Structures are given as C-alpha cells and as structure tokens.
Coordinates of C-alpha atoms in Angstrom, one line a residue:
P247 CA -35.7 -18.8 29.9
D248 CA -34.8 -16.5 32.8
A249 CA -31.3 -18.0 33.0
T250 CA -30.5 -17.3 29.4
E251 CA -32.2 -14.0 29.1
G252 CA -29.8 -11.3 27.8
R253 CA -27.0 -13.9 27.0
V254 CA -27.4 -13.4 23.3
E255 CA -27.7 -9.7 23.6
R256 CA -24.5 -9.3 25.6
T257 CA -22.0 -7.6 23.4
L258 CA -18.3 -8.2 23.5
T259 CA -16.3 -5.0 23.3
S260 CA -13.8 -6.5 20.9
T261 CA -12.4 -9.8 19.6
D262 CA -9.7 -10.0 22.3
A263 CA -12.5 -10.2 24.9
L264 CA -13.0 -13.8 23.7
V265 CA -9.5 -14.6 24.9
H266 CA -8.7 -12.2 27.7
G267 CA -12.1 -11.2 29.1
H268 CA -14.5 -8.4 28.7
D269 CA -13.0 -6.2 31.4
R270 CA -9.5 -6.1 30.0
S271 CA -10.7 -5.4 26.5
A272 CA -12.9 -2.6 27.7
R273 CA -10.0 -1.2 29.7
R274 CA -7.8 -1.1 26.6
Q275 CA -10.5 0.8 24.6
E276 CA -11.0 3.2 27.5
L277 CA -7.2 3.9 27.7
E278 CA -7.0 4.5 23.9
S279 CA -9.9 6.9 24.0
R280 CA -8.7 8.8 27.0
L281 CA -5.2 9.2 25.6
L282 CA -6.5 10.5 22.3
A283 CA -8.8 13.0 24.0
D284 CA -6.5 14.2 26.7
F285 CA -3.1 14.1 25.0
P286 CA -2.7 17.8 24.2
A287 CA -3.3 18.8 27.8
L288 CA -1.0 16.2 29.4
G289 CA 2.5 16.9 30.7
P290 CA 5.5 14.7 30.0
D291 CA 5.1 12.6 33.2
Q292 CA 1.4 12.1 32.6
R293 CA 2.0 11.2 28.9
A294 CA 4.6 8.7 30.0
A295 CA 2.3 7.1 32.6
R296 CA -0.6 6.8 30.1
W297 CA 1.7 5.2 27.4
A298 CA 3.1 2.8 30.0
E299 CA -0.4 1.8 31.2
L300 CA -1.6 1.2 27.6
A301 CA 1.6 -0.8 26.9
G302 CA 0.9 -3.1 29.8
V303 CA -2.6 -3.8 28.6
Y304 CA -1.3 -4.4 25.0
G305 CA 1.3 -6.8 26.4
A306 CA -1.3 -8.7 28.5
T307 CA -3.6 -9.1 25.5
G308 CA -0.9 -10.4 23.2
Q309 CA -0.4 -7.3 21.0
A310 CA 3.4 -7.3 21.4
L311 CA 4.1 -4.9 18.5
D312 CA 1.7 -2.2 19.8
A313 CA 3.1 -2.8 23.3
A314 CA 6.6 -2.2 22.1
V315 CA 5.6 1.1 20.4
C316 CA 3.9 2.3 23.5
W317 CA 6.8 1.5 25.7
T318 CA 9.1 3.4 23.4
N319 CA 6.7 6.4 23.5
A320 CA 6.6 6.2 27.3
L321 CA 10.4 6.1 27.6
W322 CA 10.7 9.0 25.2
E323 CA 9.0 11.3 27.8
C324 CA 11.4 10.3 30.6
P325 CA 14.6 12.3 31.4
T326 CA 15.9 9.1 33.0
P327 CA 14.3 6.0 31.5
P328 CA 13.2 3.5 34.2
E329 CA 15.0 0.2 34.0
A330 CA 11.8 -1.7 34.5
W331 CA 10.2 0.0 31.5
L332 CA 13.4 -0.6 29.4
E333 CA 13.2 -4.3 30.3
Q334 CA 9.5 -4.4 29.3
W335 CA 10.2 -2.7 26.0
A336 CA 12.9 -5.2 25.1
A337 CA 10.7 -8.1 26.1
A338 CA 7.8 -6.8 23.9
E339 CA 10.2 -6.4 20.9
V340 CA 11.4 -10.0 21.4
R341 CA 7.8 -11.3 21.5
A342 CA 6.9 -9.2 18.4
A343 CA 9.9 -10.8 16.5
K344 CA 8.5 -14.3 17.3
R345 CA 11.8 -15.5 18.8
P346 CA 11.1 -15.7 22.6
D347 CA 13.8 -18.4 23.0
R348 CA 16.5 -15.8 22.4
G349 CA 15.3 -13.3 25.1
A350 CA 17.8 -10.7 26.1
D351 CA 20.8 -12.6 24.5
L352 CA 22.2 -9.7 22.5
D353 CA 24.9 -11.7 20.9
R354 CA 22.4 -14.1 19.3
W355 CA 20.4 -11.3 17.9
L356 CA 23.5 -9.7 16.4
S357 CA 24.4 -13.0 14.7
E358 CA 21.4 -12.6 12.3
P359 CA 21.2 -9.0 11.5
G360 CA 19.0 -9.6 8.4
R361 CA 16.2 -11.5 10.3
P362 CA 12.9 -9.5 10.3
G363 CA 12.6 -7.6 13.5
A364 CA 16.2 -8.0 14.6
G365 CA 17.0 -4.3 14.3
R366 CA 14.1 -3.3 16.6
V367 CA 15.2 -5.9 19.2
V368 CA 18.8 -4.8 19.0
A369 CA 17.7 -1.2 19.5
A370 CA 15.7 -2.1 22.6
L371 CA 18.4 -4.3 24.1
T372 CA 21.0 -1.5 23.4
A373 CA 18.8 1.0 25.3
Y374 CA 18.3 -1.6 28.2
F375 CA 22.0 -2.3 28.7
G376 CA 23.3 1.2 27.8
F377 CA 21.2 3.1 30.3
Q378 CA 22.3 0.9 33.2
P379 CA 24.6 2.6 35.7
A380 CA 27.3 0.0 34.9
P381 CA 26.7 -1.5 31.4
P382 CA 27.9 -5.1 31.1
P383 CA 31.5 -5.4 29.6
E384 CA 30.3 -7.9 27.0
F385 CA 27.8 -5.2 25.8
V386 CA 30.5 -2.6 25.5
A387 CA 32.6 -5.0 23.6
A388 CA 29.8 -5.7 21.2
L389 CA 29.1 -2.0 20.4
P390 CA 30.8 -2.0 16.9
R391 CA 28.4 -4.9 15.9
V392 CA 25.5 -3.0 17.5
F393 CA 26.2 0.1 15.4
A394 CA 26.5 -2.0 12.2
V395 CA 23.1 -3.6 12.8
L396 CA 21.4 -0.3 13.6
D397 CA 22.9 1.2 10.5
Q398 CA 21.8 -1.8 8.4
Q399 CA 18.3 -1.9 9.8
F400 CA 17.9 1.9 10.1
D401 CA 14.7 2.2 7.9
D402 CA 13.0 -0.6 10.0
V403 CA 13.6 0.9 13.4
P404 CA 11.2 3.5 14.8
V405 CA 12.6 7.0 15.1
R406 CA 12.3 7.2 18.9
A407 CA 13.8 3.7 19.3
A408 CA 16.7 4.5 17.0
W409 CA 17.6 7.7 19.0
L410 CA 17.2 6.1 22.4
A411 CA 19.4 3.2 21.3
R412 CA 22.1 5.5 19.9
L413 CA 22.0 7.7 23.0
A414 CA 22.3 4.7 25.3
A415 CA 25.3 3.4 23.3
A416 CA 27.0 6.8 23.5
R417 CA 26.5 6.9 27.3
S418 CA 28.0 3.4 27.7
C419 CA 31.3 4.5 26.1
D420 CA 31.8 7.8 27.8
G421 CA 30.0 9.9 25.1
D422 CA 30.2 10.1 21.4
V423 CA 29.3 13.7 20.4
L424 CA 30.2 13.4 16.7
G425 CA 28.5 10.0 16.3
L426 CA 25.3 11.3 18.0
A427 CA 25.3 14.4 15.8
R428 CA 25.6 12.3 12.6
W429 CA 22.9 10.0 13.8
R430 CA 20.6 12.9 14.7
D431 CA 21.1 14.4 11.2
R432 CA 20.3 11.1 9.6
L433 CA 17.1 10.8 11.6
I434 CA 16.1 14.4 10.8
R435 CA 16.7 13.8 7.1
R436 CA 14.5 10.7 7.3
L437 CA 11.7 12.7 8.9
H438 CA 12.1 15.5 6.4
E439 CA 12.0 13.2 3.4
R440 CA 9.3 10.7 4.5
G441 CA 7.6 12.2 7.5
P442 CA 6.7 10.2 10.6
G443 CA 6.3 6.5 9.9
L444 CA 2.8 5.6 11.2
D445 CA 3.6 1.9 10.6
L446 CA 6.7 2.2 12.9
D447 CA 6.1 5.0 15.3
E448 CA 2.5 4.8 16.4
P449 CA 0.3 2.0 17.7
S450 CA -2.4 0.6 15.5
F451 CA -5.3 2.4 17.2
L452 CA -3.9 5.7 15.9
R453 CA -3.2 4.3 12.4
F454 CA -6.7 2.9 12.0
R455 CA -9.0 5.2 13.8
G456 CA -12.7 5.3 13.0
T457 CA -14.3 2.6 10.9
A458 CA -11.1 0.7 10.6
S459 CA -10.6 -0.1 14.3
A460 CA -7.6 -1.7 15.9
E461 CA -9.5 -5.0 16.1
R462 CA -10.1 -5.0 12.3
F463 CA -6.5 -4.1 11.7
Q464 CA -5.2 -7.0 13.8
T465 CA -7.7 -9.4 12.3
A466 CA -6.6 -8.4 8.7
R467 CA -3.0 -8.6 9.7
D468 CA -3.4 -12.1 11.2
W469 CA -5.5 -13.3 8.3
L470 CA -2.8 -12.2 5.8
A471 CA -0.1 -14.0 7.7
R472 CA -2.3 -17.1 8.1
V473 CA -3.4 -17.6 4.4
R474 CA 0.0 -17.5 2.9
E475 CA 0.5 -21.3 2.9
P476 CA -3.1 -22.1 1.9
V477 CA -2.9 -19.7 -1.0
A478 CA 0.4 -21.3 -2.2
A479 CA -1.2 -24.8 -1.9
W480 CA -4.2 -23.7 -3.8
V481 CA -2.1 -22.3 -6.7
K482 CA 0.1 -25.4 -6.8
G483 CA -3.1 -27.5 -7.0
H484 CA -3.8 -26.0 -10.5
G485 CA -0.5 -27.1 -11.9
S486 CA -0.2 -29.3 -15.0
A487 CA 2.4 -30.4 -17.5
D488 CA 0.6 -28.7 -20.4
Q489 CA 2.9 -27.0 -22.9
L490 CA 0.4 -24.1 -23.4
E491 CA 1.2 -22.3 -20.1
W492 CA 3.0 -19.5 -22.0
A493 CA -0.2 -18.7 -24.0
G494 CA -2.4 -18.6 -20.9
L495 CA -4.4 -21.7 -22.1
S496 CA -3.4 -23.8 -19.1
A497 CA -2.5 -22.9 -15.5
E498 CA 1.0 -21.5 -14.7
T499 CA 1.9 -22.1 -11.1
R500 CA 5.5 -21.3 -10.5
A501 CA 5.4 -17.6 -11.0
T502 CA 1.8 -17.3 -10.0
E503 CA 2.7 -18.5 -6.5
E504 CA 5.3 -15.8 -6.1
Y505 CA 2.9 -13.0 -7.4
A506 CA 0.4 -14.1 -4.8
Q507 CA 3.0 -13.8 -2.1
L508 CA 3.9 -10.3 -3.4
M509 CA 0.3 -9.3 -3.1
L510 CA 0.1 -10.6 0.5
A511 CA 3.4 -8.8 1.3
W512 CA 1.9 -5.5 0.0
G513 CA -1.1 -6.1 2.3
L514 CA 1.2 -6.6 5.3
G515 CA 3.1 -3.4 4.3
V516 CA -0.1 -1.4 4.3
L517 CA -0.9 -2.7 7.8
G518 CA 2.5 -1.8 9.2
E519 CA 4.1 -5.2 9.2
R520 CA 7.1 -3.8 7.4
A521 CA 9.7 -6.4 8.4
R522 CA 7.6 -9.4 7.5
S523 CA 6.4 -7.7 4.3
R524 CA 10.0 -6.9 3.2
D525 CA 11.1 -10.5 3.9
W526 CA 8.2 -12.1 1.9
S527 CA 8.6 -9.7 -1.0
A528 CA 12.4 -10.3 -1.2
R529 CA 11.9 -14.1 -1.2
A530 CA 9.2 -13.8 -3.9
R531 CA 11.4 -11.5 -6.0
K532 CA 14.3 -13.9 -5.8
A533 CA 12.1 -16.8 -6.7
L534 CA 10.8 -15.0 -9.8
A535 CA 14.3 -14.5 -11.0
G536 CA 14.7 -18.3 -11.1
V537 CA 11.5 -19.1 -13.0
K538 CA 12.4 -20.9 -16.2
G539 CA 10.6 -22.7 -19.0
A540 CA 9.6 -22.6 -22.6
R541 CA 8.8 -19.1 -23.9
I542 CA 9.3 -17.5 -20.5
D543 CA 10.8 -14.0 -20.8
P544 CA 12.9 -13.3 -17.7
A545 CA 12.7 -9.6 -18.4
G546 CA 8.9 -9.5 -18.0
H547 CA 9.1 -11.3 -14.6
A548 CA 11.9 -9.0 -13.5
F549 CA 9.9 -5.9 -14.4
L550 CA 6.8 -7.1 -12.6
G551 CA 8.8 -8.2 -9.6
D552 CA 10.5 -4.8 -9.3
L553 CA 7.2 -3.0 -9.9
F554 CA 5.7 -4.9 -7.0
L555 CA 8.7 -4.0 -4.8
H556 CA 8.2 -0.3 -5.7
R557 CA 4.5 -0.4 -4.7
I558 CA 5.3 -2.3 -1.5
K559 CA 7.9 0.4 -0.7
E560 CA 5.2 3.1 -1.3
A561 CA 3.0 1.2 1.2
H562 CA 5.8 1.1 3.8
E563 CA 6.5 4.8 3.5
G564 CA 2.8 5.7 3.5
H565 CA 3.1 7.6 0.2
A566 CA 0.0 8.1 -2.0
P567 CA 0.3 5.8 -5.0
K568 CA 0.9 7.3 -8.4
A569 CA -0.3 5.8 -11.6
A570 CA 2.8 6.8 -13.6
L571 CA 5.8 4.5 -13.4
P572 CA 9.1 5.8 -12.0
A573 CA 11.5 6.8 -14.8
E574 CA 13.8 3.7 -14.4
L575 CA 10.9 1.3 -14.5
Q576 CA 9.3 3.2 -17.4
A577 CA 12.5 2.9 -19.4
R578 CA 12.6 -0.9 -18.8
Y579 CA 8.9 -1.2 -19.7
D580 CA 9.4 0.5 -23.0
K581 CA 12.2 -2.0 -23.9
L582 CA 10.2 -5.1 -23.1
P583 CA 9.4 -7.4 -26.0
E584 CA 5.9 -7.2 -27.2
F585 CA 4.5 -10.3 -25.6
A586 CA 6.2 -9.6 -22.2
R587 CA 4.8 -6.1 -22.3
Y588 CA 1.3 -7.4 -23.1
S589 CA 1.6 -9.9 -20.1
A590 CA 2.7 -7.1 -17.8
D591 CA -0.1 -4.9 -18.9
R592 CA -2.7 -7.6 -18.5
L593 CA -1.7 -8.1 -14.9
R594 CA -1.7 -4.4 -14.3
D595 CA -5.3 -4.3 -15.7
H596 CA -6.4 -6.7 -13.1
C597 CA -4.2 -5.8 -10.1
R598 CA -4.9 -2.5 -8.3
I599 CA -1.7 -2.9 -6.4
L600 CA 0.3 -2.5 -9.6
Q601 CA -2.0 0.0 -11.2
P602 CA -3.7 1.8 -8.4
L603 CA -5.1 4.6 -10.6
G604 CA -6.3 4.3 -14.2
H605 CA -5.7 1.2 -16.3
G606 CA -3.0 -0.6 -18.0
R607 CA -3.1 -0.6 -21.7
A608 CA -2.6 -4.2 -22.7
Y609 CA -4.1 -3.7 -26.2
R610 CA -2.3 -0.4 -26.8
G611 CA -5.7 1.2 -27.7
L612 CA -6.5 -1.3 -30.4
E613 CA -9.8 -2.3 -28.7
L614 CA -10.9 1.4 -29.1
R615 CA -9.8 1.8 -32.6
E616 CA -13.3 1.3 -34.0
F617 CA -14.6 4.0 -31.7
Y618 CA -11.9 6.5 -32.7
G619 CA -13.0 6.0 -36.3
S620 CA -11.1 6.8 -39.5
G621 CA -9.8 10.1 -40.9
Q622 CA -7.0 12.3 -39.5
L623 CA -8.6 12.7 -36.0
G624 CA -9.1 8.9 -35.7
E625 CA -5.4 8.3 -36.6
R626 CA -4.2 10.8 -34.0
L627 CA -6.4 9.3 -31.3
A628 CA -5.2 5.8 -32.1
V629 CA -1.6 6.7 -31.4
V630 CA -2.1 8.8 -28.3
G631 CA -2.0 5.7 -26.1
T632 CA 1.3 4.5 -27.5
R633 CA 3.2 7.7 -26.6
T634 CA 5.7 7.3 -23.8
D635 CA 7.5 10.6 -24.0
A636 CA 5.8 12.9 -21.4
V637 CA 6.5 16.1 -23.3
E638 CA 5.0 14.8 -26.5
L639 CA 2.0 13.4 -24.7
H640 CA 1.2 16.6 -23.0
D641 CA 1.6 18.6 -26.2
E642 CA -0.8 16.3 -28.0
A643 CA -3.3 16.3 -25.2
R644 CA -3.4 20.2 -25.2
A645 CA -3.9 20.1 -29.0
L646 CA -6.7 17.6 -28.8
L647 CA -8.4 19.6 -26.0
A648 CA -8.2 22.8 -28.1
L649 CA -9.7 20.9 -31.1
A650 CA -12.6 19.7 -28.9
A651 CA -13.2 23.2 -27.7
A652 CA -13.1 24.7 -31.2
E653 CA -15.4 22.0 -32.7
P654 CA -17.7 20.8 -29.9
T655 CA -19.6 18.2 -31.8
T656 CA -20.8 14.6 -31.3
A657 CA -18.0 13.6 -33.8
T658 CA -15.2 15.2 -31.8
V659 CA -15.9 15.5 -28.0
P660 CA -16.7 11.8 -27.2
R661 CA -13.7 10.5 -29.2
V662 CA -11.3 13.0 -27.8
A663 CA -12.6 12.6 -24.2
L664 CA -12.3 8.8 -24.3
A665 CA -8.8 8.8 -25.8
L666 CA -7.5 11.3 -23.2
V667 CA -9.2 9.6 -20.3
Q668 CA -7.2 6.5 -21.2
V669 CA -3.9 8.4 -20.8
A670 CA -5.0 10.7 -18.0
P671 CA -2.8 9.0 -15.3
A672 CA 0.2 10.3 -17.2
L673 CA -1.0 13.9 -17.5
D674 CA -0.5 16.7 -15.0
A675 CA -3.3 17.9 -12.7
A676 CA -4.4 20.8 -14.9
L677 CA -4.7 18.7 -18.0
Q678 CA -6.5 16.0 -16.1
R679 CA -9.0 18.6 -14.9
A680 CA -9.6 19.8 -18.5
V681 CA -10.2 16.2 -19.6
F682 CA -12.6 15.4 -16.8
D683 CA -14.6 18.6 -17.7
L684 CA -15.3 17.0 -21.1
V685 CA -16.7 13.8 -19.7
P686 CA -20.3 14.8 -18.8
T687 CA -20.8 16.1 -22.3
A688 CA -19.1 13.2 -23.9
L689 CA -21.2 10.7 -22.0
G690 CA -24.4 12.2 -23.4
W691 CA -23.0 12.4 -26.9
V692 CA -21.6 8.8 -27.2
E693 CA -24.9 7.5 -28.3
A694 CA -25.1 10.0 -31.2
W695 CA -21.6 9.2 -32.3
V696 CA -22.3 5.4 -32.2
S697 CA -25.5 5.9 -34.1
A698 CA -23.6 7.6 -36.9
G699 CA -21.0 4.9 -37.1
R700 CA -20.7 1.6 -38.9
W701 CA -22.2 -0.5 -36.2
K702 CA -25.3 -2.6 -36.9
E703 CA -28.5 -1.6 -35.1
A704 CA -28.3 -4.7 -32.8
E705 CA -24.7 -3.7 -31.8
R706 CA -25.3 0.0 -31.0
A707 CA -26.8 -0.3 -27.5
D708 CA -23.9 -2.6 -26.4
R709 CA -21.2 -0.4 -27.9
T710 CA -22.7 2.8 -26.4
A711 CA -22.8 1.3 -22.8
R712 CA -19.3 -0.1 -23.3
Y713 CA -17.7 3.2 -24.2
Q714 CA -19.7 5.1 -21.6
C715 CA -18.3 2.6 -19.0
R716 CA -14.7 3.3 -20.1
L717 CA -15.3 7.0 -19.7
I718 CA -16.9 6.6 -16.2
E719 CA -14.3 4.1 -14.9
G720 CA -11.4 6.2 -16.1
T721 CA -12.8 9.3 -14.5
V722 CA -13.8 8.0 -11.1
S723 CA -10.4 6.3 -10.6
L724 CA -8.5 9.6 -10.9
A725 CA -10.8 12.6 -10.6
P726 CA -11.0 14.8 -7.4
A727 CA -14.0 14.7 -5.1
D728 CA -16.0 17.5 -6.7
V729 CA -15.8 16.0 -10.2
V730 CA -16.8 12.6 -8.8
A731 CA -19.7 14.2 -6.9
A732 CA -20.9 16.0 -10.1
L733 CA -20.7 12.8 -12.1
L734 CA -22.6 10.8 -9.5
T735 CA -25.3 13.5 -9.5
E736 CA -25.5 13.3 -13.3
L737 CA -25.8 9.5 -13.2
A738 CA -28.4 9.6 -10.4
R739 CA -30.5 12.0 -12.4
D740 CA -30.2 10.6 -15.9
G741 CA -29.3 7.0 -15.2
V742 CA -32.5 6.1 -13.4
A743 CA -34.5 5.5 -16.6
G744 CA -32.4 7.3 -19.2
P745 CA -29.7 6.2 -21.7
L746 CA -27.0 6.1 -19.0
L747 CA -28.7 3.3 -17.0
P748 CA -26.8 0.4 -18.5
A749 CA -23.4 2.1 -18.0
A750 CA -24.4 3.2 -14.5
R751 CA -25.4 -0.3 -13.6
A752 CA -22.2 -1.8 -15.0
T753 CA -19.9 0.6 -13.2
A754 CA -21.8 0.7 -9.9
P755 CA -19.0 -1.1 -7.9
R756 CA -16.4 1.5 -9.0
L757 CA -18.9 4.3 -8.4
F758 CA -19.6 3.2 -4.9
R759 CA -15.9 2.8 -4.1
A760 CA -15.2 6.3 -5.3
A761 CA -18.2 7.7 -3.3
R762 CA -16.9 5.9 -0.2
R763 CA -13.3 7.2 -0.8
F764 CA -14.5 10.8 -0.7
G765 CA -17.2 10.4 1.9
L766 CA -20.0 11.1 -0.5
S767 CA -23.5 10.0 0.5

C-alpha cells in the first residue's frame, strides 16, 4: 500500500504530459502564464526571448503550428533575425504542413502552390533564404514564383510572416521599394477590414484562454481530423438502392457524406485549422456539384454548399455569425423550387452552423396558422413569415407592434409576439428589442388565447406549452444578455410550479446554453 500511495492522486498537468513528461508540460504552462502576465512590461529583446523559448517547448511537444507562430512572433521583435531562429521557423512550418520529406526544398513547395499550408512554408523559407548575407542563386531565380505563391496564398499566411517574407525577398534582390509599399498597403487593408487573425497570428493558448484550454483545443482539433473517415464510413453504411431517397423515406448517402465533411470543415475553421478546413470544404462542395439521381435538384445542393462555404468563411475570419443570409444567397434562396427550398430549410432547422441564430422556416409558418387564428389579423400574421423584402418586413413589423400596443389583449399580444419572434433574425436591433419586450406578457397570455380557441380540452395544455416553447426558443437564441436574464428570472419564479413549467422543462437545454453564453448564474 505504501508503494502505491499517492499514485492515483498524482495529477498530470496536461494531456501532453502522457507523451512528453510532466516537467515539460508544466514548463509549457508556466511559460504561457508568464508571457501573458508580463508581456506589457517586456522590451523587444525580452519578448523575442520569451517567444523563442515557448516555441522551443511547443516544437518539442509536437505542437508544430503553435511553434511556427511563436517563432514568427519572436523574429518580429528582432532588428536582424537570427539565422537559427529562421531555420527553426521554417522547420516548424514544414512539420505543420505534414510534409517533412520536402524539408527546405523550396522548388518542391513552389510546385504545388494550392496544397494546404504551402503558402506558410514558402513564406518561412523565403525569410530563411532571403535574410542570409548571400542568398542562394537558385532562390533569387525563383523569386517570381515565390511572389506568385505568396499572392495566391495571401489570406492563409499570418500577417507577420507575410511581411517578413516580402521584406526578405526585397533584400535579396537589392530592394524593391514600390513592391514593399504595395504589399504593406495590402496587409494594412486586410487588418483594417478583418482585424488580426487569431487563427493565424496567435498561438492556441491565447485563442482559447480560460475554460477552453490549449489542451482542449488541440484535443478537439485532433478529434475532428481523426473522425472524418469513420463518419464517412458510417454514412455509407446506411446506403440502399431504395427509390424513396428523394422523399426522405430511405437513407441518402451521397450528399449526406459531403454535408458531414462540411460540418467537420467548419469545426476545423473555428479552431484555426484554416488551410485544412478550406481544403475539405472545397472538396465537399465540388462533390456536391456532381450528385445526381432521380428528383435531385442541383440548385438546392448548390445553395446549401455555398451557404456552408459562407459560414466556414465567417469562422475563418472570426466574424460573429448573422442569421440573415447575404444578399446574393438570399436571392438564390428565393428562386429555389418549393421542394428544394423546403429541404434547405429543414437542414437549416437542424444545423446551427447554417442557422446560428433563430430558425429556418421550412413550413413557411403553416404550422402556426392555427395559433394565428382567422380574421384580418390572423391573415396578416400568416404572411409575415413569407416576406423576403427587408423594407416591407420592417414596415409590417412596426405596424403589428403598434397594433399590439394599442390593443394589449390576450387576443393580440401572444399572436403578434409569436409571429414577430419567428422573423426576428431579419429585423434590426431596435425592432428586435421591441419584439422581445412583448415576450414576457405574451408567455403569460398564451394560455388564455388557447383556452378561447377551437382546441379541445385535451389538446389545450399541449398547445399552450408548444407555443410558449416557440416564444422562449426564439427569444433566447437572439436576445441580449439583459433580456435573457429577465426571462430566466421569470421562468425560475413562475416555472417552478406554475403554468410555464412544461415550457421551461422542454426548453431547458437552450436556456442553459444561453445562460452559459452570457455568464449568467
């Protein structure tokens, strides 16, 4: 017993301790914490030394991409980049590109400019050769091809790496003031339009600080890369020769496999694996274009493929996702045949990548028609969800809000609130706020409106909870923190034993996600 005492309790600092040892893992975490705490007070030489030390630990623990970023940051602080650091940077980029057999052979990297990671490797090798006192003649001869690759891969090369490479290339050919000025302007424009690219320019411990640690980031990234083939095999295993694929009554595997790959590509993009994400998504989009069969509408697959590419691009650039479609995709969506549009909306209903906020409207509001009721107001509410013109939709939303304010009854407020919550993703912030202000009152009045309707007694409890759920889900997916906090307080008070209990229970997962998103306890 004495020999094993404490063995179970011994805590590993991180997952890489299993491979590389407890001391090295602890050293990495210590360096990350010290750099983060001391960075504002450090001078250029001290920052360079800290980055270089952290790069060495990353390289030793197999985190090549983080090592490459750290070497770039270290070199950025040096008036004269050390040759040994330049060599280490190039070696790290080669390892990150998963092609160690090529090493520092610049010509072989230039021969495949479209390969994921090639632009970063070319940038590192350009800096390595270009900053040498006497650049190799073959490197100088290859400069036109180097410039072409850097230009083609511009968006996938970190800002510091792109500038160091271009500066080194200019030095190796006796200066290129005009070319450097144009390159500088291009980099500044990229920073102005998109800001710093955390997925390119910073190591993972800065991108995923706090609860999402660097270990969890790497574990998630490796898992996404590893499950691609098992997922594809699982999808193919459900294939059949049934002729009812088009109706959803038997498994469709050809396009489903590509959509699964697009989802994994989005995940890689969120985690900063931009090159691999772009490669996977491009392959999947190309495959979708070739899906053929009875009753398959190519326009529907083309729309969904391009919508995935749009969401993946948002993930690459770190932009907050928007519920509304871009104008070009919205125009294509409006022109889709009815069945293709229904299929696209059903996937958007179930995929938070495609519809990060709000809901798709696969049934065009028909499933809520009975709640809207008859009469002039019921007819107006039934067509709100079919409007695609933004100006018309906003005008109608204002008119309905004015009606609810003028006649705040159980016959108007619940119906107007539910109809406008369904289209809230397409409204501006001011109108969204006005809609969300109606929700607490509408939740309490839904039961009265259902009781006055045509439903049977046995149906009323189910219908009440169903429509309350739609109000809650639509609100928490879009509303700001204070609205969500107020709604949670309302549900906590009245949902314990009151009429909101069934709806609160049914929407609990979304409520908890919203609370976590805003840090609400």
